[in-house]
Amino acid sequence: MKYWLALALFSGIAHANPAIDMKGYLEVSREAAAHRQSRLVSEEEFLRLSREPGTVILDARSRERFDELHVKDAINLSFPDIAIDSLQAAIPDKRTRILIYCNNNFANAEGPFPAKIARASLNLSTYIALFSYGYHNVYELGPLIDIKSSKLPFVSRP
C-alpha cells in the first residue's frame, strides 16, 4: 500500500489541483523576468514617474510595516491579499502605470523594511504576480538606497 501511495504522489496522479499551476507559474515567471529587465528604474526616475497623473505606487508589504513607514502616496495591497478582486478594486485599469518597491530597496531601516534574502525579495514576487494578472505597465525601484539619504518622501500612518 505504501508503495502505491508513494508512486501516486511522485507521479503527480494523487490530488492534482487545477487551481494550482506550477508549470504555468514558472512559465510566466520567465516572461516576467524578461519584461522586468527594462523596467528597473533609478530613484530619480521613480520620483519623476510617481508625479505623473495616473501612476500608482504599490506597496505589497504587510499593513503593519506599511503603517510604520511607506513612500508618500503609496497604496497598500499586502502580497498575500493580491487576488483577482482585490487588484480589480485597487487598480481597475490594467494599463495603469504601477511603481513598486520593497524591503530590499532600503538600508538602515530594519523596523519598517526588514531585509529578505535576495532571491526572496518581495519585488520579485510582486512583479511576477502583477504580470500574471495582466498588469504589464509595472516599474520597479532598482537600487538599494540608504533611507537616511533617500530623496523619496516617506510617511507613517498613526
Short mmCIF file of N, CA, C and O in Angstrom, two decimals, residues 26-107:
data_model
loop_
_atom_site.label_atom_id
_atom_site.label_comp_id
_atom_site.label_asym_id
_atom_site.label_seq_id
_atom_site.Cartn_x
_atom_site.Cartn_y
_atom_site.Cartn_z
N LEU A 26 5.97 28.95 -13.46
CA LEU A 26 7.36 29.01 -13.91
C LEU A 26 7.46 29.66 -15.29
O LEU A 26 8.38 30.45 -15.55
N GLU A 27 6.50 29.38 -16.16
CA GLU A 27 6.49 30.00 -17.49
C GLU A 27 6.27 31.51 -17.39
O GLU A 27 7.00 32.28 -18.01
N VAL A 28 5.28 31.93 -16.63
CA VAL A 28 5.01 33.37 -16.52
C VAL A 28 6.15 34.06 -15.76
O VAL A 28 6.45 35.23 -16.03
N SER A 29 6.82 33.36 -14.86
CA SER A 29 7.97 33.92 -14.16
C SER A 29 9.09 34.24 -15.15
O SER A 29 9.73 35.29 -15.06
N ARG A 30 9.33 33.34 -16.10
CA ARG A 30 10.36 33.60 -17.12
C ARG A 30 9.96 34.80 -17.99
O ARG A 30 10.80 35.66 -18.29
N GLU A 31 8.70 34.86 -18.37
CA GLU A 31 8.22 36.00 -19.17
C GLU A 31 8.36 37.30 -18.39
O GLU A 31 8.81 38.32 -18.93
N ALA A 32 7.95 37.28 -17.14
CA ALA A 32 8.03 38.48 -16.29
C ALA A 32 9.47 38.90 -16.09
O ALA A 32 9.78 40.10 -16.08
N ALA A 33 10.37 37.94 -15.92
CA ALA A 33 11.79 38.26 -15.72
C ALA A 33 12.36 38.98 -16.95
O ALA A 33 13.10 39.96 -16.81
N ALA A 34 12.01 38.52 -18.13
CA ALA A 34 12.48 39.17 -19.35
C ALA A 34 11.89 40.58 -19.47
O ALA A 34 12.59 41.54 -19.80
N HIS A 35 10.62 40.72 -19.16
CA HIS A 35 9.92 42.01 -19.22
C HIS A 35 10.53 42.99 -18.21
O HIS A 35 10.72 44.18 -18.51
N ARG A 36 10.85 42.49 -17.04
CA ARG A 36 11.34 43.31 -15.92
C ARG A 36 12.69 43.98 -16.23
O ARG A 36 12.98 45.05 -15.71
N GLN A 37 13.49 43.36 -17.08
CA GLN A 37 14.83 43.89 -17.35
C GLN A 37 14.83 45.34 -17.80
O GLN A 37 15.73 46.09 -17.45
N SER A 38 13.82 45.75 -18.53
CA SER A 38 13.76 47.14 -19.00
C SER A 38 12.89 48.01 -18.09
O SER A 38 12.62 49.16 -18.41
N ARG A 39 12.47 47.48 -16.96
CA ARG A 39 11.55 48.18 -16.07
C ARG A 39 12.15 48.52 -14.71
O ARG A 39 11.43 48.96 -13.81
N LEU A 40 13.45 48.32 -14.54
CA LEU A 40 14.11 48.71 -13.30
C LEU A 40 14.49 50.18 -13.41
O LEU A 40 15.13 50.58 -14.39
N VAL A 41 14.09 50.98 -12.43
CA VAL A 41 14.33 52.42 -12.52
C VAL A 41 15.15 52.92 -11.33
O VAL A 41 15.13 52.34 -10.25
N SER A 42 15.83 54.03 -11.57
CA SER A 42 16.60 54.69 -10.52
C SER A 42 15.65 55.39 -9.55
O SER A 42 14.45 55.55 -9.83
N GLU A 43 16.21 55.85 -8.47
CA GLU A 43 15.41 56.62 -7.50
C GLU A 43 14.85 57.89 -8.16
O GLU A 43 13.68 58.23 -7.97
N GLU A 44 15.67 58.56 -8.96
CA GLU A 44 15.23 59.79 -9.62
C GLU A 44 14.09 59.51 -10.60
O GLU A 44 13.12 60.25 -10.68
N GLU A 45 14.23 58.42 -11.37
CA GLU A 45 13.18 58.06 -12.34
C GLU A 45 11.90 57.65 -11.61
O GLU A 45 10.80 57.98 -12.04
N PHE A 46 12.03 56.92 -10.53
CA PHE A 46 10.89 56.52 -9.71
C PHE A 46 10.14 57.77 -9.24
O PHE A 46 8.92 57.85 -9.35
N LEU A 47 10.88 58.75 -8.73
CA LEU A 47 10.27 60.01 -8.28
C LEU A 47 9.57 60.72 -9.42
O LEU A 47 8.44 61.19 -9.27
N ARG A 48 10.23 60.82 -10.57
CA ARG A 48 9.65 61.51 -11.73
C ARG A 48 8.36 60.82 -12.17
O ARG A 48 7.33 61.47 -12.36
N LEU A 49 8.41 59.49 -12.31
CA LEU A 49 7.22 58.75 -12.74
C LEU A 49 6.09 58.86 -11.72
O LEU A 49 4.91 58.93 -12.08
N SER A 50 6.44 58.88 -10.43
CA SER A 50 5.41 58.93 -9.38
C SER A 50 4.60 60.22 -9.42
O SER A 50 3.48 60.27 -8.94
N ARG A 51 5.16 61.25 -10.00
CA ARG A 51 4.48 62.55 -10.06
C ARG A 51 3.56 62.68 -11.26
O ARG A 51 2.79 63.63 -11.35
N GLU A 52 3.62 61.72 -12.18
CA GLU A 52 2.80 61.80 -13.38
C GLU A 52 1.39 61.30 -13.08
O GLU A 52 1.21 60.32 -12.36
N PRO A 53 0.38 61.98 -13.63
CA PRO A 53 -1.01 61.58 -13.38
C PRO A 53 -1.27 60.13 -13.79
O PRO A 53 -0.71 59.65 -14.78
N GLY A 54 -2.11 59.48 -13.03
CA GLY A 54 -2.50 58.11 -13.34
C GLY A 54 -1.52 57.05 -12.90
O GLY A 54 -1.72 55.87 -13.17
N THR A 55 -0.48 57.44 -12.21
CA THR A 55 0.52 56.49 -11.72
C THR A 55 0.15 56.05 -10.32
O THR A 55 -0.24 56.87 -9.49
N VAL A 56 0.31 54.77 -10.04
CA VAL A 56 0.03 54.21 -8.72
C VAL A 56 1.34 53.66 -8.15
O VAL A 56 2.06 52.93 -8.83
N ILE A 57 1.63 54.04 -6.91
CA ILE A 57 2.75 53.43 -6.18
C ILE A 57 2.14 52.33 -5.32
O ILE A 57 1.27 52.60 -4.50
N LEU A 58 2.60 51.11 -5.54
CA LEU A 58 2.05 49.96 -4.82
C LEU A 58 3.07 49.42 -3.84
O LEU A 58 4.19 49.09 -4.23
N ASP A 59 2.67 49.31 -2.60
CA ASP A 59 3.49 48.73 -1.53
C ASP A 59 2.83 47.42 -1.13
O ASP A 59 1.71 47.42 -0.63
N ALA A 60 3.52 46.31 -1.35
CA ALA A 60 2.93 44.98 -1.09
C ALA A 60 3.39 44.40 0.25
O ALA A 60 3.16 43.23 0.53
N ARG A 61 4.00 45.22 1.09
CA ARG A 61 4.39 44.75 2.42
C ARG A 61 3.15 44.60 3.30
O ARG A 61 2.05 45.01 2.92
N SER A 62 3.32 44.06 4.47
CA SER A 62 2.20 43.91 5.40
C SER A 62 1.65 45.28 5.79
O SER A 62 2.36 46.30 5.71
N ARG A 63 0.41 45.32 6.20
CA ARG A 63 -0.21 46.57 6.65
C ARG A 63 0.58 47.16 7.82
O ARG A 63 0.78 48.37 7.91
N GLU A 64 1.04 46.30 8.72
CA GLU A 64 1.81 46.76 9.88
C GLU A 64 3.07 47.50 9.45
O GLU A 64 3.35 48.60 9.93
N ARG A 65 3.85 46.92 8.54
CA ARG A 65 5.07 47.57 8.06
C ARG A 65 4.74 48.84 7.26
O ARG A 65 5.43 49.85 7.38
N PHE A 66 3.71 48.76 6.44
CA PHE A 66 3.28 49.92 5.66
C PHE A 66 2.93 51.08 6.58
O PHE A 66 3.36 52.22 6.35
N ASP A 67 2.14 50.81 7.62
CA ASP A 67 1.74 51.86 8.55
C ASP A 67 2.94 52.47 9.27
O ASP A 67 2.95 53.66 9.56
N GLU A 68 3.94 51.65 9.51
CA GLU A 68 5.14 52.14 10.21
C GLU A 68 5.88 53.18 9.36
O GLU A 68 6.31 54.21 9.86
N LEU A 69 6.03 52.90 8.04
CA LEU A 69 6.72 53.83 7.15
C LEU A 69 6.52 53.37 5.71
O LEU A 69 6.69 52.18 5.42
N HIS A 70 6.15 54.31 4.84
CA HIS A 70 5.98 53.98 3.43
C HIS A 70 6.24 55.22 2.58
O HIS A 70 6.26 56.34 3.08
N VAL A 71 6.43 54.99 1.28
CA VAL A 71 6.59 56.10 0.35
C VAL A 71 5.26 56.86 0.30
O VAL A 71 4.19 56.26 0.20
N LYS A 72 5.36 58.17 0.40
CA LYS A 72 4.17 59.02 0.38
C LYS A 72 3.33 58.74 -0.86
O LYS A 72 3.86 58.56 -1.95
N ASP A 73 2.02 58.67 -0.67
CA ASP A 73 1.02 58.44 -1.71
C ASP A 73 0.94 56.99 -2.18
O ASP A 73 0.18 56.69 -3.12
N ALA A 74 1.70 56.09 -1.58
CA ALA A 74 1.61 54.68 -1.95
C ALA A 74 0.30 54.09 -1.44
O ALA A 74 -0.24 54.54 -0.42
N ILE A 75 -0.21 53.11 -2.17
CA ILE A 75 -1.34 52.33 -1.67
C ILE A 75 -0.79 51.01 -1.17
O ILE A 75 0.25 50.54 -1.64
N ASN A 76 -1.47 50.42 -0.21
CA ASN A 76 -1.02 49.15 0.34
C ASN A 76 -1.96 48.04 -0.09
O ASN A 76 -3.17 48.12 0.13
N LEU A 77 -1.40 47.04 -0.72
CA LEU A 77 -2.10 45.80 -1.00
C LEU A 77 -1.10 44.70 -0.65
O LEU A 77 -0.20 44.39 -1.42
N SER A 78 -1.23 44.20 0.55
CA SER A 78 -0.31 43.21 1.07
C SER A 78 -0.23 42.02 0.12
O SER A 78 -1.25 41.57 -0.40
N PHE A 79 0.97 41.51 -0.13
CA PHE A 79 1.16 40.44 -1.10
C PHE A 79 0.20 39.27 -0.92
O PHE A 79 -0.38 38.80 -1.91
N PRO A 80 -0.01 38.78 0.31
CA PRO A 80 -0.95 37.66 0.44
C PRO A 80 -2.38 38.02 0.03
O PRO A 80 -3.19 37.14 -0.26
N ASP A 81 -2.70 39.32 -0.03
CA ASP A 81 -4.04 39.75 -0.40
C ASP A 81 -4.19 40.06 -1.89
O ASP A 81 -5.28 40.42 -2.34
N ILE A 82 -3.09 39.93 -2.65
CA ILE A 82 -3.19 40.15 -4.09
C ILE A 82 -4.00 39.00 -4.69
O ILE A 82 -3.60 37.84 -4.60
N ALA A 83 -5.15 39.35 -5.25
CA ALA A 83 -6.06 38.37 -5.83
C ALA A 83 -6.88 39.09 -6.91
O ALA A 83 -6.80 40.31 -7.05
N ILE A 84 -7.67 38.35 -7.64
CA ILE A 84 -8.44 38.92 -8.75
C ILE A 84 -9.27 40.12 -8.28
O ILE A 84 -9.15 41.21 -8.83
N ASP A 85 -10.08 39.94 -7.25
CA ASP A 85 -10.97 41.02 -6.80
C ASP A 85 -10.24 42.19 -6.17
O ASP A 85 -10.59 43.34 -6.41
N SER A 86 -9.22 41.91 -5.35
CA SER A 86 -8.52 43.00 -4.67
C SER A 86 -7.74 43.86 -5.67
O SER A 86 -7.70 45.08 -5.54
N LEU A 87 -7.14 43.24 -6.67
CA LEU A 87 -6.44 44.01 -7.70
C LEU A 87 -7.42 44.85 -8.52
O LEU A 87 -7.16 46.01 -8.80
N GLN A 88 -8.53 44.24 -8.87
CA GLN A 88 -9.55 44.95 -9.64
C GLN A 88 -10.06 46.16 -8.87
O GLN A 88 -10.27 47.23 -9.44
N ALA A 89 -10.23 46.01 -7.56
CA ALA A 89 -10.71 47.13 -6.74
C ALA A 89 -9.63 48.21 -6.58
O ALA A 89 -9.93 49.41 -6.65
N ALA A 90 -8.40 47.81 -6.38
CA ALA A 90 -7.32 48.77 -6.14
C ALA A 90 -6.84 49.45 -7.41
O ALA A 90 -6.55 50.65 -7.42
N ILE A 91 -6.74 48.67 -8.49
CA ILE A 91 -6.21 49.19 -9.76
C ILE A 91 -7.07 48.62 -10.89
O ILE A 91 -6.72 47.62 -11.52
N PRO A 92 -8.23 49.25 -11.15
CA PRO A 92 -9.16 48.69 -12.12
C PRO A 92 -8.63 48.59 -13.56
O PRO A 92 -8.96 47.67 -14.28
N ASP A 93 -7.81 49.55 -13.95
CA ASP A 93 -7.30 49.58 -15.32
C ASP A 93 -5.93 48.90 -15.38
O ASP A 93 -4.96 49.39 -14.80
N LYS A 94 -5.84 47.80 -16.09
CA LYS A 94 -4.58 47.04 -16.17
C LYS A 94 -3.49 47.79 -16.93
O LYS A 94 -2.34 47.40 -16.88
N ARG A 95 -3.85 48.88 -17.59
CA ARG A 95 -2.84 49.69 -18.29
C ARG A 95 -2.21 50.75 -17.38
O ARG A 95 -1.28 51.45 -17.80
N THR A 96 -2.71 50.89 -16.17
CA THR A 96 -2.18 51.87 -15.22
C THR A 96 -0.69 51.63 -15.00
O THR A 96 -0.24 50.50 -14.87
N ARG A 97 0.06 52.73 -14.93
CA ARG A 97 1.48 52.60 -14.58
C ARG A 97 1.55 52.33 -13.08
O ARG A 97 1.00 53.07 -12.27
N ILE A 98 2.26 51.26 -12.72
CA ILE A 98 2.41 50.87 -11.33
C ILE A 98 3.89 50.89 -10.98
O ILE A 98 4.71 50.30 -11.68
N LEU A 99 4.22 51.58 -9.90
CA LEU A 99 5.59 51.60 -9.38
C LEU A 99 5.63 50.73 -8.13
O LEU A 99 4.76 50.86 -7.27
N ILE A 100 6.63 49.85 -8.05
CA ILE A 100 6.74 49.00 -6.86
C ILE A 100 8.11 49.18 -6.21
O ILE A 100 9.09 49.54 -6.86
N TYR A 101 8.13 48.93 -4.92
CA TYR A 101 9.37 48.91 -4.13
C TYR A 101 9.16 47.88 -3.04
O TYR A 101 8.04 47.40 -2.82
N CYS A 102 10.24 47.53 -2.33
CA CYS A 102 10.09 46.55 -1.25
C CYS A 102 11.13 46.76 -0.16
O CYS A 102 11.93 47.70 -0.22
N ASN A 103 11.13 45.85 0.77
CA ASN A 103 12.08 45.89 1.89
C ASN A 103 13.52 46.04 1.40
O ASN A 103 14.30 46.78 1.98
N ASN A 104 13.87 45.29 0.37
CA ASN A 104 15.26 45.23 -0.07
C ASN A 104 15.71 46.44 -0.87
O ASN A 104 16.83 46.47 -1.35
N ASN A 105 14.87 47.45 -0.98
CA ASN A 105 15.29 48.70 -1.61
C ASN A 105 15.89 49.68 -0.61
O ASN A 105 16.49 50.66 -1.01
N PHE A 106 15.71 49.42 0.70
CA PHE A 106 16.11 50.41 1.68
C PHE A 106 17.01 49.83 2.77
O PHE A 106 16.68 48.83 3.39
N ALA A 107 18.14 50.49 2.96
CA ALA A 107 19.08 50.11 4.01
C ALA A 107 18.89 51.04 5.21
O ALA A 107 18.40 52.16 5.07
#
